[in-house]
Coordinates of C-alpha atoms and ligand atoms in Angstrom, one line a residue:
X102 CA 121.2 106.0 109.9
X103 CA 118.2 106.4 107.5
X104 CA 117.2 109.6 106.2
X105 CA 113.7 108.4 106.6
X106 CA 112.4 105.6 108.9
X107 CA 108.9 104.8 109.1
X108 CA 108.0 102.6 112.0
X109 CA 104.8 100.8 113.0
X110 CA 102.9 103.7 111.7
X111 CA 98.9 103.5 112.3
X112 CA 96.8 105.9 110.8
X113 CA 92.9 105.7 111.7
X114 CA 90.1 108.3 111.0
X115 CA 87.0 109.7 113.0
X116 CA 85.1 108.5 115.7
X117 CA 85.2 104.7 114.1
X118 CA 88.6 104.8 113.9
X119 CA 88.8 103.3 110.4
X120 CA 92.3 102.2 109.6
X121 CA 93.7 103.5 106.5
X122 CA 97.3 102.5 107.5
X123 CA 98.0 99.5 109.4
X124 CA 101.0 99.1 111.1
X125 CA 103.6 100.0 108.3
X126 CA 107.4 100.0 108.8
X127 CA 110.0 100.7 106.2
X128 CA 113.1 103.0 105.8
X129 CA 114.5 105.1 102.9
X130 CA 118.5 105.9 102.5
X131 CA 119.9 108.8 101.2
X132 CA 119.8 109.2 97.5
X133 CA 117.5 105.9 97.2
X134 CA 114.3 105.8 95.3
X135 CA 111.6 104.1 96.8
X136 CA 108.5 103.2 95.1
X137 CA 105.0 102.8 97.1
X138 CA 102.4 100.9 95.0
X139 CA 99.2 99.5 95.7
X140 CA 95.5 100.3 94.0
X141 CA 93.7 103.2 95.0
X142 CA 92.6 103.5 98.7
X143 CA 95.5 101.3 99.9
X144 CA 96.9 104.1 102.1
X145 CA 99.6 105.5 100.1
X146 CA 98.7 109.3 100.2
X147 CA 97.8 108.8 104.0
X148 CA 101.3 107.4 104.5
X149 CA 102.7 110.7 102.7
X150 CA 100.5 113.1 104.7
X151 CA 101.5 111.6 108.0
X152 CA 105.2 111.9 107.1
X153 CA 104.5 115.4 106.2
X154 CA 102.3 116.4 109.2
X155 CA 99.6 117.1 106.5
X156 CA 96.6 114.8 107.8
X157 CA 93.4 116.3 108.6
X158 CA 92.3 117.0 112.4
X159 CA 90.1 113.6 112.5
X160 CA 93.1 111.3 112.0
X161 CA 94.7 109.8 114.9
X162 CA 98.2 108.5 114.3
X163 CA 100.8 106.3 116.0
X164 CA 104.0 104.7 115.8
X165 CA 107.2 106.6 114.8
X166 CA 108.3 108.8 111.6
X167 CA 112.1 109.8 112.0
X168 CA 113.9 112.0 109.9
X169 CA 117.6 111.6 110.2
X170 CA 117.0 110.0 113.4
X171 CA 114.7 112.8 114.8
X172 CA 110.8 111.9 115.6
X173 CA 108.6 113.7 113.3
X174 CA 105.2 112.7 115.0
X175 CA 103.9 115.1 117.3
X176 CA 106.4 118.1 116.1
X177 CA 105.3 121.6 116.1
X178 CA 103.8 123.1 112.9
X179 CA 106.7 125.6 112.8
X180 CA 109.2 122.6 112.6
X181 CA 107.2 120.8 110.2
X182 CA 106.9 123.5 107.9
X183 CA 110.3 124.4 108.1
X184 CA 111.3 120.7 106.9
X185 CA 108.9 120.9 103.9
X186 CA 110.0 124.3 102.9
X187 CA 113.9 122.8 102.7
X188 CA 114.3 119.1 103.6
X189 CA 111.4 117.6 101.9
X190 CA 109.9 118.8 98.6
X191 CA 106.5 117.3 97.7
X192 CA 104.5 117.0 94.1
X193 CA 101.2 116.0 94.4
X194 CA 98.4 114.5 91.5
X195 CA 96.5 117.9 91.0
X196 CA 98.5 120.7 89.5
X197 CA 95.8 123.3 89.0
X198 CA 94.8 122.7 92.9
X199 CA 98.3 123.0 94.3
X200 CA 98.9 126.4 92.4
X201 CA 97.4 129.9 93.7
X202 CA 95.5 130.8 90.3
X203 CA 95.9 134.6 91.3
X204 CA 99.5 134.6 91.4
X205 CA 102.4 134.2 88.3
X206 CA 103.8 131.3 88.6
X207 CA 107.6 132.6 89.0
X208 CA 106.8 134.3 92.2
X209 CA 105.1 131.3 93.3
X210 CA 108.1 129.1 92.9
X211 CA 110.2 132.2 94.0
X212 CA 108.5 132.6 97.3
X213 CA 109.9 129.2 98.7
X214 CA 113.6 130.1 98.7
X215 CA 112.5 133.6 100.1
X216 CA 110.4 132.0 102.7
X217 CA 112.9 129.5 103.9
X218 CA 116.6 130.8 102.8
X219 CA 118.2 134.1 103.3
X220 CA 118.2 135.2 99.5
X221 CA 117.5 138.2 98.0
X222 CA 114.6 139.0 95.5
X223 CA 117.1 138.9 92.5
X224 CA 118.6 135.8 93.5
X225 CA 115.3 134.1 93.9
X226 CA 114.4 135.0 90.7
X227 CA 117.7 133.7 89.0
X228 CA 117.0 130.2 90.9
X229 CA 113.5 130.2 89.9
X230 CA 114.8 130.5 86.1
X231 CA 117.6 127.9 86.3
X232 CA 115.2 125.6 88.3
X233 CA 112.2 126.0 85.5
X234 CA 114.9 125.3 82.8
X235 CA 116.1 122.2 84.9
X236 CA 112.7 120.6 85.1
X237 CA 112.3 120.8 81.0
X238 CA 110.6 124.5 80.8
X239 CA 111.5 125.4 77.4
X240 CA 110.9 129.7 78.0
X241 CA 111.7 129.8 81.5
X242 CA 111.2 133.7 81.6
X243 CA 107.8 133.5 79.5
X244 CA 106.5 130.7 82.0
X245 CA 107.5 132.2 85.0
X246 CA 105.4 135.6 84.2
X247 CA 102.5 133.3 83.5
X248 CA 99.3 132.5 85.5
X249 CA 98.6 128.9 86.0
X250 CA 95.8 129.0 83.8
X251 CA 97.7 130.1 81.0
X252 CA 100.1 126.8 81.2
X253 CA 99.3 123.3 80.2
X254 CA 98.9 120.4 82.4
X255 CA 102.2 119.3 81.9
X256 CA 103.8 122.9 82.4
X257 CA 102.0 123.2 85.4
X258 CA 103.2 119.7 87.0
X259 CA 106.8 120.8 85.9
X260 CA 106.4 124.2 87.8
X261 CA 105.3 122.1 90.9
X262 CA 108.5 119.9 90.5
X263 CA 110.5 123.1 90.4
X264 CA 108.8 124.4 93.5
X265 CA 109.2 121.1 95.1
X266 CA 112.9 121.1 94.2
X267 CA 113.8 124.8 94.6
X268 CA 115.6 124.5 97.8
X269 CA 117.7 121.4 97.3
X270 CA 115.5 119.0 99.3
X271 CA 117.2 115.8 100.3
X272 CA 114.0 113.8 99.4
X273 CA 111.1 114.5 97.0
X274 CA 107.8 112.9 97.8
X275 CA 105.8 112.3 94.5
X276 CA 102.2 111.2 95.1
X277 CA 101.0 110.2 91.5
X278 CA 102.8 113.1 90.0
X279 CA 101.6 112.2 86.8
X280 CA 98.1 110.5 87.0
X281 CA 96.1 113.7 85.5
X282 CA 98.3 114.0 82.5
X283 CA 97.7 112.2 79.1
X284 CA 99.9 109.4 78.2
X285 CA 102.5 111.3 76.0
X286 CA 102.8 114.1 78.5
X287 CA 103.0 111.7 81.7
X288 CA 106.1 109.9 79.9
X289 CA 107.8 113.1 79.4
X290 CA 107.3 114.4 83.1
X291 CA 108.7 111.2 84.2
X292 CA 111.7 111.4 82.2
X293 CA 112.4 114.7 83.6
X294 CA 111.8 113.6 87.2
X295 CA 114.5 110.5 86.7
X296 CA 116.6 113.2 85.1
X297 CA 116.4 115.9 87.4
X298 CA 116.5 113.3 90.6
X299 CA 119.9 112.0 88.9
X300 CA 121.5 115.7 88.8
X301 CA 120.2 116.7 92.3
X302 CA 120.7 113.1 93.7
X303 CA 117.5 113.7 96.2
X304 CA 115.9 110.5 97.7
X305 CA 112.4 110.0 96.2
X306 CA 109.5 108.4 97.8
X307 CA 107.2 107.9 94.5
X308 CA 103.5 106.9 95.1
X309 CA 101.5 105.4 92.2
X310 CA 99.2 102.6 91.5
X311 CA 100.8 102.0 87.9
X312 CA 103.7 99.5 88.1
X313 CA 104.8 100.6 84.8
X314 CA 105.6 104.0 85.9
X315 CA 107.6 102.9 89.0
X316 CA 109.7 100.7 87.0
X317 CA 111.1 103.5 85.2
X318 CA 112.3 105.7 88.6
X319 CA 112.7 103.3 91.6
X320 CA 115.2 100.8 92.6
X321 CA 113.2 99.4 95.4
X322 CA 109.5 98.7 96.1
X323 CA 106.9 98.5 98.5
X324 CA 103.5 97.0 97.9
X325 CA 100.4 98.0 99.9
X326 CA 96.7 96.8 100.4
X327 CA 94.0 97.6 102.6
X328 CA 96.7 99.7 104.7
X329 CA 99.6 97.0 105.2
X330 CA 102.5 96.3 103.4
X331 CA 102.4 92.8 101.5
X332 CA 105.4 92.6 99.9
X333 CA 109.0 94.6 99.7
X334 CA 112.4 94.5 98.1
X335 CA 114.5 95.2 95.0
X336 CA 112.0 96.7 92.1
X337 CA 113.5 94.2 89.7
X338 CA 113.1 91.0 91.7
X339 CA 109.2 92.1 92.9
X340 CA 108.5 93.0 89.2
X341 CA 109.9 89.9 88.0
X342 CA 109.1 87.3 90.8
X343 CA 106.2 88.5 92.7
X344 CA 105.8 86.6 95.8
X345 CA 102.5 88.1 96.9
X346 CA 99.3 87.1 95.2
X347 CA 98.2 91.3 95.3
X348 CA 101.5 91.8 93.6
X349 CA 100.8 89.3 91.0
X350 CA 97.3 90.5 90.5
X351 CA 98.5 94.1 90.2
X352 CA 101.1 92.8 87.4
X353 CA 98.5 91.3 85.6
X354 CA 96.3 94.0 85.7
X355 CA 99.2 96.2 84.1
X356 CA 99.6 93.4 81.8
X357 CA 103.4 93.3 82.8
X358 CA 105.3 90.0 83.0
X359 CA 109.2 90.0 83.7
X360 CA 110.1 93.7 83.3
X361 CA 113.4 94.7 83.4
X362 CA 113.2 98.1 85.6
X363 CA 114.4 100.9 83.4
X364 CA 113.0 99.3 80.1
X365 CA 110.2 101.0 78.2
X366 CA 107.0 99.6 78.4
X367 CA 104.4 99.5 75.7
X368 CA 100.8 98.6 77.4
X369 CA 98.8 96.8 75.1
X370 CA 95.3 98.2 74.0
Ligands
ADP89 N1 90.2 112.3 105.6 C1 90.2 111.3 105.8 N2 88.9 110.9 106.3 C2 88.6 109.8 106.4 N3 89.2 108.7 105.7 C3 90.2 108.9 105.0 C4 90.6 110.4 104.8 N4 91.6 110.4 103.8 C5 91.7 109.1 103.5 N5 90.9 108.3 103.9 C6 90.7 107.0 103.8 O1 92.3 106.0 104.1 C7 92.0 105.0 102.9 C8 93.4 105.2 102.3 O2 93.4 106.1 101.5 P1 94.4 106.9 100.8 O3 95.9 106.7 101.6 O4 93.9 108.3 100.2 O5 94.6 105.7 99.2 P2 95.3 105.8 98.1 O6 96.4 104.8 98.4 O7 94.6 105.7 97.1 O8 96.4 106.9 98.1 C9 90.7 105.2 102.3 O9 90.2 104.2 102.8 C10 90.3 106.3 102.3 O10 89.0 106.2 102.1
MG90 MG1 96.4 108.6 96.8

């Protein structure tokens, strides 16, 4: 049985039922890293939000999203929030809006185990400091006692990664996790995501519009355009022999050709 199975997922919005995700199917096994790529507006984030049960009220959803064989579409808020706090962690693009500006970050990360695991405050604190260290934060105690605005963008994104991983989820969903960072910081944070996924062994759904980014992280790729999956397969095959014209255009746009997954890519200009 797959860890996560999306079947014939359709999401549309509003009275005019504008389709954002159009009969999409794929699955993800335990420990697998799947890249979901496509340009802006292709339906990537809406797919992730549908999986997490976080779509706004004007969305209509149909099809099926199964987690370890159990249907998530239509699950209660209570069950979905329990799943989000324990089995599935998420990191989104905007580190500033995802953190509470009025609370020290150590407390924010610590609330996750406090809410979803029966741990003491002291144990939660210890877990937070360990996790901050694992995501590459040099001085975990100092960072834990800082407010979000006292940290750099890269540090904030590392804190969110720690928050997503602190309860040892089976799946990490990353939606453009480094897009808001500058390029050097971006590659450092990606390297950390790669390392931490190796060490915790979680599966990953990695969403990006950036082919260079995805080739570092994922073994499998899905390409979306206008809400539809147009290509899917092993990253190496998709990047070296793209079959769909849209994928070829994406590759050309990124000026990538015949990329070996895992190689460092230097973009021209
Ligand atoms: N809350 C919403 N209401 C109406 N349309 C939406 C909403 N959220 C997203 N959309 C539309 O759904 C489509 C897919 O969006 P999205 O999944 O965010 O794209 P991306 O691939 O860039 O993540 C877009 O056309 C977007 O305008
Ligand atoms: Mg998006």
